[in-house]
Structure formats: C-alpha cells, structure tokens
Amino acid sequence: MFYFSYHSSAMERFASESEALAHTLAEVLAEKLERKSNFFKENCVRNTCYVRMNRYPPCPKPSEVYGLMPHTDSDFLTILYQDQVGGLQLIKDNRWVAVKPNPRALIINIGDLFQAWSNGMYKSVEHRVMTNPTMERFSTAYFLCPSYDAVIECSGDCPSYRNFSFREFRQQVQDDVKKLGYKVGLPRFSNHLY
C-alpha cells in the first residue's frame, strides 16, 4: 500500500475548483451549440461526479504494459492534472501522440456524454497511459458526470445518437467490459446502422 502526500483539504480544494471549472467550461461549450447552458448545473450532481487519483508504478517493459488501456471517458468533461513524468497519449490523425506534461496546466478531455449531447460537434478523444521504465507517475482527475437518471438528448435535426440515461450508458459499458473485455461506448447508442 502507498500513501499520497496530498492532504484531504488539498484534494477537497482540487475537487471544488475542478467542479467550478468544469461547469464553466460546459456552459461555454453549450452556449456555442446554442443549447441550454444550465443543463449541467441542473443535472451534474456531486454524488455522481468524482475525483480519482492514479498511481502508475515503474515498469521495466513499458512497451508491453499499459498504465491505462486505450479508452474514451464516460462522462461529460474530465479535468486532469498529471505530474512531470508524462505517459499520457492521445489519438490524432490515427497516430498516438504524447501529451507533454506541464505543471502549470490542466488537461481537459471531452467525454462520451458531451459527444452525444452535442451530436458529435465535440469529440471524445481516445487516450491511454504508457508506463515509465524507471519512475512512477501520478495524476489526479475530476469527472463531470450527470445524475444516473439524467437523459442525454442528442442535439440537432438528425441526431446521431438515441436518447439514453447515464445509468443506461454506465450499465452498458460495464456489461460490455465484463462480456467482451473492453468498452464499446457510444456506438451502442448510435441511430445509424452500420
């Protein structure tokens, strides 16, 4: 077992400041879509939003072991602080690109729910974490999630996704991971047949 050097008051401050930032960013993004910006204050409640601290121990074979498998986030927005070690990568133009650590910056990820709610105007980015051969890596993330009963309604005249609740989405993701070993995510809720 390991202990973080973070104090609970520092984590509480990170959570409350991240919550305020996430709501502000979500409102700005909603206004750009000409959607109701108070949706997030009304539907993203504290008991479904959460903070996660991640520790990635050193790995002597970093090319063979992921710190975190490739995935998209199952929320509206993620606010991430990573230490100086790095390891976060995202897909850009079908290639993995390293996100250079900056101790004075936060990383903002659009999640699956925002992609569906915006009808694909904002994209949930696939990302992963690679391990480091000699140094452990730490990160802290805040996830802006709606209440379980909140309905995610796709915007626009030709919605790409059917309406679904956060509870339904989470359950489908969990079922897929259990059955298939990986997350399928938004394609399960697509209005288009492939």
mmCIF file of C-alpha atoms in Angstrom:
data_model
loop_
_atom_site.group_PDB
_atom_site.id
_atom_site.type_symbol
_atom_site.label_atom_id
_atom_site.label_comp_id
_atom_site.label_asym_id
_atom_site.label_seq_id
_atom_site.Cartn_x
_atom_site.Cartn_y
_atom_site.Cartn_z
ATOM 1 C CA MET A 1 0.000 0.000 0.000
ATOM 2 C CA PHE A 2 1.147 3.555 -0.643
ATOM 3 C CA TYR A 3 0.110 6.945 0.634
ATOM 4 C CA PHE A 4 -0.146 10.140 -1.305
ATOM 5 C CA SER A 5 1.444 13.261 0.044
ATOM 6 C CA TYR A 6 -1.783 15.127 -0.705
ATOM 7 C CA HIS A 7 -3.772 16.366 2.256
ATOM 8 C CA SER A 8 -7.524 15.881 2.246
ATOM 9 C CA SER A 9 -8.026 19.668 2.296
ATOM 10 C CA ALA A 10 -5.906 19.967 -0.867
ATOM 11 C CA MET A 11 -7.968 17.223 -2.539
ATOM 12 C CA GLU A 12 -11.196 18.910 -1.461
ATOM 13 C CA ARG A 13 -9.926 22.179 -2.935
ATOM 14 C CA PHE A 14 -8.934 20.420 -6.184
ATOM 15 C CA ALA A 15 -12.402 18.841 -6.374
ATOM 16 C CA SER A 16 -14.321 22.057 -5.702
ATOM 17 C CA GLU A 17 -12.181 24.161 -8.059
ATOM 18 C CA SER A 18 -12.370 21.483 -10.753
ATOM 19 C CA GLU A 19 -16.132 21.294 -10.310
ATOM 20 C CA ALA A 20 -16.455 25.054 -10.810
ATOM 21 C CA LEU A 21 -14.131 24.981 -13.832
ATOM 22 C CA ALA A 22 -15.961 22.006 -15.380
ATOM 23 C CA HIS A 23 -19.331 23.747 -15.029
ATOM 24 C CA THR A 24 -17.951 26.968 -16.535
ATOM 25 C CA LEU A 25 -16.390 25.131 -19.484
ATOM 26 C CA ALA A 26 -19.532 23.047 -20.052
ATOM 27 C CA GLU A 27 -21.691 26.185 -20.049
ATOM 28 C CA VAL A 28 -19.412 27.917 -22.591
ATOM 29 C CA LEU A 29 -19.414 24.844 -24.844
ATOM 30 C CA ALA A 30 -23.211 24.559 -24.540
ATOM 31 C CA GLU A 31 -23.697 28.222 -25.470
ATOM 32 C CA LYS A 32 -21.534 27.690 -28.585
ATOM 33 C CA LEU A 33 -24.027 24.968 -29.563
ATOM 34 C CA GLU A 34 -26.955 27.278 -28.700
ATOM 35 C CA ARG A 35 -28.091 24.730 -26.118
ATOM 36 C CA LYS A 36 -29.397 25.337 -22.630
ATOM 37 C CA SER A 37 -26.269 26.081 -20.582
ATOM 38 C CA ASN A 38 -27.882 25.441 -17.183
ATOM 39 C CA PHE A 39 -28.304 21.744 -18.100
ATOM 40 C CA PHE A 40 -25.051 20.925 -16.304
ATOM 41 C CA LYS A 41 -25.856 22.762 -13.067
ATOM 42 C CA GLU A 42 -29.251 21.053 -13.013
ATOM 43 C CA ASN A 43 -28.065 17.551 -13.901
ATOM 44 C CA CYS A 44 -24.412 17.109 -12.871
ATOM 45 C CA VAL A 45 -24.626 16.454 -9.168
ATOM 46 C CA ARG A 46 -21.865 15.907 -6.637
ATOM 47 C CA ASN A 47 -22.755 12.317 -5.833
ATOM 48 C CA THR A 48 -22.089 11.199 -9.441
ATOM 49 C CA CYS A 49 -19.098 13.470 -10.170
ATOM 50 C CA TYR A 50 -15.860 12.215 -8.691
ATOM 51 C CA VAL A 51 -12.113 12.661 -8.274
ATOM 52 C CA ARG A 52 -9.718 9.808 -8.969
ATOM 53 C CA MET A 53 -6.050 9.683 -8.059
ATOM 54 C CA ASN A 54 -3.948 7.402 -10.211
ATOM 55 C CA ARG A 55 -0.573 5.848 -9.474
ATOM 56 C CA TYR A 56 1.385 4.099 -12.197
ATOM 57 C CA PRO A 57 4.406 2.236 -10.796
ATOM 58 C CA PRO A 58 7.598 1.935 -12.865
ATOM 59 C CA CYS A 59 7.561 -0.903 -15.361
ATOM 60 C CA PRO A 60 10.743 -2.434 -16.808
ATOM 61 C CA LYS A 61 8.933 -3.254 -20.094
ATOM 62 C CA PRO A 62 6.891 -0.109 -20.812
ATOM 63 C CA SER A 63 6.246 -1.017 -24.448
ATOM 64 C CA GLU A 64 4.482 -4.208 -23.325
ATOM 65 C CA VAL A 65 2.329 -2.868 -20.470
ATOM 66 C CA TYR A 66 -0.205 -0.047 -20.491
ATOM 67 C CA GLY A 67 -0.653 2.118 -17.452
ATOM 68 C CA LEU A 68 -4.211 2.558 -18.708
ATOM 69 C CA MET A 69 -5.680 0.845 -21.777
ATOM 70 C CA PRO A 70 -6.857 2.956 -24.738
ATOM 71 C CA HIS A 71 -10.313 4.352 -23.963
ATOM 72 C CA THR A 72 -12.595 7.369 -24.053
ATOM 73 C CA ASP A 73 -14.039 8.900 -20.892
ATOM 74 C CA SER A 74 -17.636 8.004 -19.984
ATOM 75 C CA ASP A 75 -18.542 11.464 -18.687
ATOM 76 C CA PHE A 76 -19.157 14.999 -19.985
ATOM 77 C CA LEU A 77 -15.757 16.503 -19.183
ATOM 78 C CA THR A 78 -12.581 15.342 -17.465
ATOM 79 C CA ILE A 79 -10.121 17.737 -15.853
ATOM 80 C CA LEU A 80 -6.725 16.116 -15.442
ATOM 81 C CA TYR A 81 -3.566 17.146 -13.657
ATOM 82 C CA GLN A 82 -0.527 14.998 -14.458
ATOM 83 C CA ASP A 83 2.896 15.116 -12.869
ATOM 84 C CA GLN A 84 6.150 15.766 -14.740
ATOM 85 C CA VAL A 85 6.731 12.093 -15.651
ATOM 86 C CA GLY A 86 4.303 12.015 -18.576
ATOM 87 C CA GLY A 87 2.913 8.961 -20.291
ATOM 88 C CA LEU A 88 -0.468 10.290 -21.411
ATOM 89 C CA GLN A 89 -1.051 9.827 -25.138
ATOM 90 C CA LEU A 90 -3.998 10.619 -27.374
ATOM 91 C CA ILE A 91 -5.037 9.682 -30.884
ATOM 92 C CA LYS A 92 -4.531 12.394 -33.500
ATOM 93 C CA ASP A 93 -4.723 11.620 -37.219
ATOM 94 C CA ASN A 94 -4.752 7.886 -36.399
ATOM 95 C CA ARG A 95 -1.437 8.115 -34.520
ATOM 96 C CA TRP A 96 -0.623 8.100 -30.818
ATOM 97 C CA VAL A 97 0.756 11.475 -29.727
ATOM 98 C CA ALA A 98 2.368 12.135 -26.329
ATOM 99 C CA VAL A 99 0.877 14.928 -24.220
ATOM 100 C CA LYS A 100 3.854 16.809 -22.820
ATOM 101 C CA PRO A 101 3.471 17.392 -19.079
ATOM 102 C CA ASN A 102 3.155 20.995 -17.969
ATOM 103 C CA PRO A 103 2.990 21.558 -14.194
ATOM 104 C CA ARG A 104 1.132 24.849 -14.761
ATOM 105 C CA ALA A 105 -1.605 23.391 -16.976
ATOM 106 C CA LEU A 106 -4.630 21.165 -16.735
ATOM 107 C CA ILE A 107 -5.768 18.806 -19.471
ATOM 108 C CA ILE A 108 -9.433 18.946 -20.453
ATOM 109 C CA ASN A 109 -10.969 15.901 -22.138
ATOM 110 C CA ILE A 110 -14.369 15.882 -23.789
ATOM 111 C CA GLY A 111 -16.199 12.735 -22.715
ATOM 112 C CA ASP A 112 -18.633 10.411 -24.476
ATOM 113 C CA LEU A 113 -21.675 12.114 -22.974
ATOM 114 C CA PHE A 114 -20.663 15.516 -24.345
ATOM 115 C CA GLN A 115 -20.072 13.967 -27.765
ATOM 116 C CA ALA A 116 -23.603 12.505 -27.757
ATOM 117 C CA TRP A 117 -25.211 15.623 -26.250
ATOM 118 C CA SER A 118 -23.508 17.828 -28.881
ATOM 119 C CA ASN A 119 -24.411 15.413 -31.733
ATOM 120 C CA GLY A 120 -20.723 14.910 -32.464
ATOM 121 C CA MET A 121 -19.787 18.595 -32.618
ATOM 122 C CA TYR A 122 -17.389 17.912 -29.740
ATOM 123 C CA LYS A 123 -15.475 14.638 -29.858
ATOM 124 C CA SER A 124 -14.498 12.294 -27.076
ATOM 125 C CA VAL A 125 -10.799 11.642 -27.636
ATOM 126 C CA GLU A 126 -9.331 8.169 -27.289
ATOM 127 C CA HIS A 127 -6.335 8.198 -24.962
ATOM 128 C CA ARG A 128 -4.094 5.875 -22.989
ATOM 129 C CA VAL A 129 -1.301 5.979 -20.424
ATOM 130 C CA MET A 130 2.065 4.379 -21.085
ATOM 131 C CA THR A 131 4.218 3.250 -18.197
ATOM 132 C CA ASN A 132 7.692 4.568 -17.481
ATOM 133 C CA PRO A 133 10.601 2.123 -17.001
ATOM 134 C CA THR A 134 12.180 3.929 -14.038
ATOM 135 C CA MET A 135 9.753 6.432 -12.493
ATOM 136 C CA GLU A 136 6.296 6.158 -11.041
ATOM 137 C CA ARG A 137 3.640 8.504 -12.420
ATOM 138 C CA PHE A 138 0.794 10.215 -10.594
ATOM 139 C CA SER A 139 -2.246 12.004 -11.918
ATOM 140 C CA THR A 140 -5.456 13.385 -10.474
ATOM 141 C CA ALA A 141 -8.669 13.602 -12.485
ATOM 142 C CA TYR A 142 -12.071 15.169 -11.914
ATOM 143 C CA PHE A 143 -15.008 13.668 -13.857
ATOM 144 C CA LEU A 144 -18.122 15.768 -14.561
ATOM 145 C CA CYS A 145 -20.994 13.264 -14.634
ATOM 146 C CA PRO A 146 -24.772 13.714 -14.585
ATOM 147 C CA SER A 147 -27.204 12.103 -12.173
ATOM 148 C CA TYR A 148 -27.926 8.494 -13.093
ATOM 149 C CA ASP A 149 -31.440 9.379 -14.267
ATOM 150 C CA ALA A 150 -30.370 12.351 -16.416
ATOM 151 C CA VAL A 151 -31.307 11.821 -20.052
ATOM 152 C CA ILE A 152 -28.655 12.606 -22.636
ATOM 153 C CA GLU A 153 -30.540 14.079 -25.578
ATOM 154 C CA CYS A 154 -28.624 14.494 -28.807
ATOM 155 C CA SER A 155 -28.989 17.949 -30.367
ATOM 156 C CA GLY A 156 -29.889 18.771 -33.955
ATOM 157 C CA ASP A 157 -32.435 17.750 -36.565
ATOM 158 C CA CYS A 158 -30.704 14.488 -37.409
ATOM 159 C CA PRO A 159 -29.458 13.066 -34.091
ATOM 160 C CA SER A 160 -26.563 10.630 -34.378
ATOM 161 C CA TYR A 161 -27.449 9.015 -31.049
ATOM 162 C CA ARG A 162 -30.690 7.940 -29.451
ATOM 163 C CA ASN A 163 -31.671 9.381 -26.075
ATOM 164 C CA PHE A 164 -30.299 7.445 -23.118
ATOM 165 C CA SER A 165 -29.838 7.890 -19.389
ATOM 166 C CA PHE A 166 -26.456 7.976 -17.709
ATOM 167 C CA ARG A 167 -27.496 4.863 -15.751
ATOM 168 C CA GLU A 168 -28.205 3.003 -19.015
ATOM 169 C CA PHE A 169 -24.886 4.133 -20.521
ATOM 170 C CA ARG A 170 -22.843 3.105 -17.467
ATOM 171 C CA GLN A 171 -24.597 -0.265 -17.283
ATOM 172 C CA GLN A 172 -23.955 -0.955 -20.981
ATOM 173 C CA VAL A 173 -20.268 -0.028 -20.603
ATOM 174 C CA GLN A 174 -19.937 -2.321 -17.577
ATOM 175 C CA ASP A 175 -21.746 -5.156 -19.377
ATOM 176 C CA ASP A 176 -19.509 -4.803 -22.439
ATOM 177 C CA VAL A 177 -16.321 -4.790 -20.364
ATOM 178 C CA LYS A 178 -17.488 -7.868 -18.471
ATOM 179 C CA LYS A 179 -18.577 -9.735 -21.610
ATOM 180 C CA LEU A 180 -16.074 -8.503 -24.233
ATOM 181 C CA GLY A 181 -13.123 -7.326 -22.140
ATOM 182 C CA TYR A 182 -13.336 -3.745 -23.466
ATOM 183 C CA LYS A 183 -15.639 -0.741 -23.619
ATOM 184 C CA VAL A 184 -17.765 -0.275 -26.744
ATOM 185 C CA GLY A 185 -19.306 3.035 -25.611
ATOM 186 C CA LEU A 186 -21.219 5.381 -27.901
ATOM 187 C CA PRO A 187 -21.577 3.083 -30.927
ATOM 188 C CA ARG A 188 -24.090 1.103 -28.813
ATOM 189 C CA PHE A 189 -26.325 4.198 -28.791
ATOM 190 C CA SER A 190 -25.940 5.212 -32.425
ATOM 191 C CA ASN A 191 -29.018 5.937 -34.537
ATOM 192 C CA HIS A 192 -27.168 4.795 -37.654
ATOM 193 C CA LEU A 193 -26.960 1.194 -38.722
ATOM 194 C CA TYR A 194 -23.565 0.033 -39.946
#
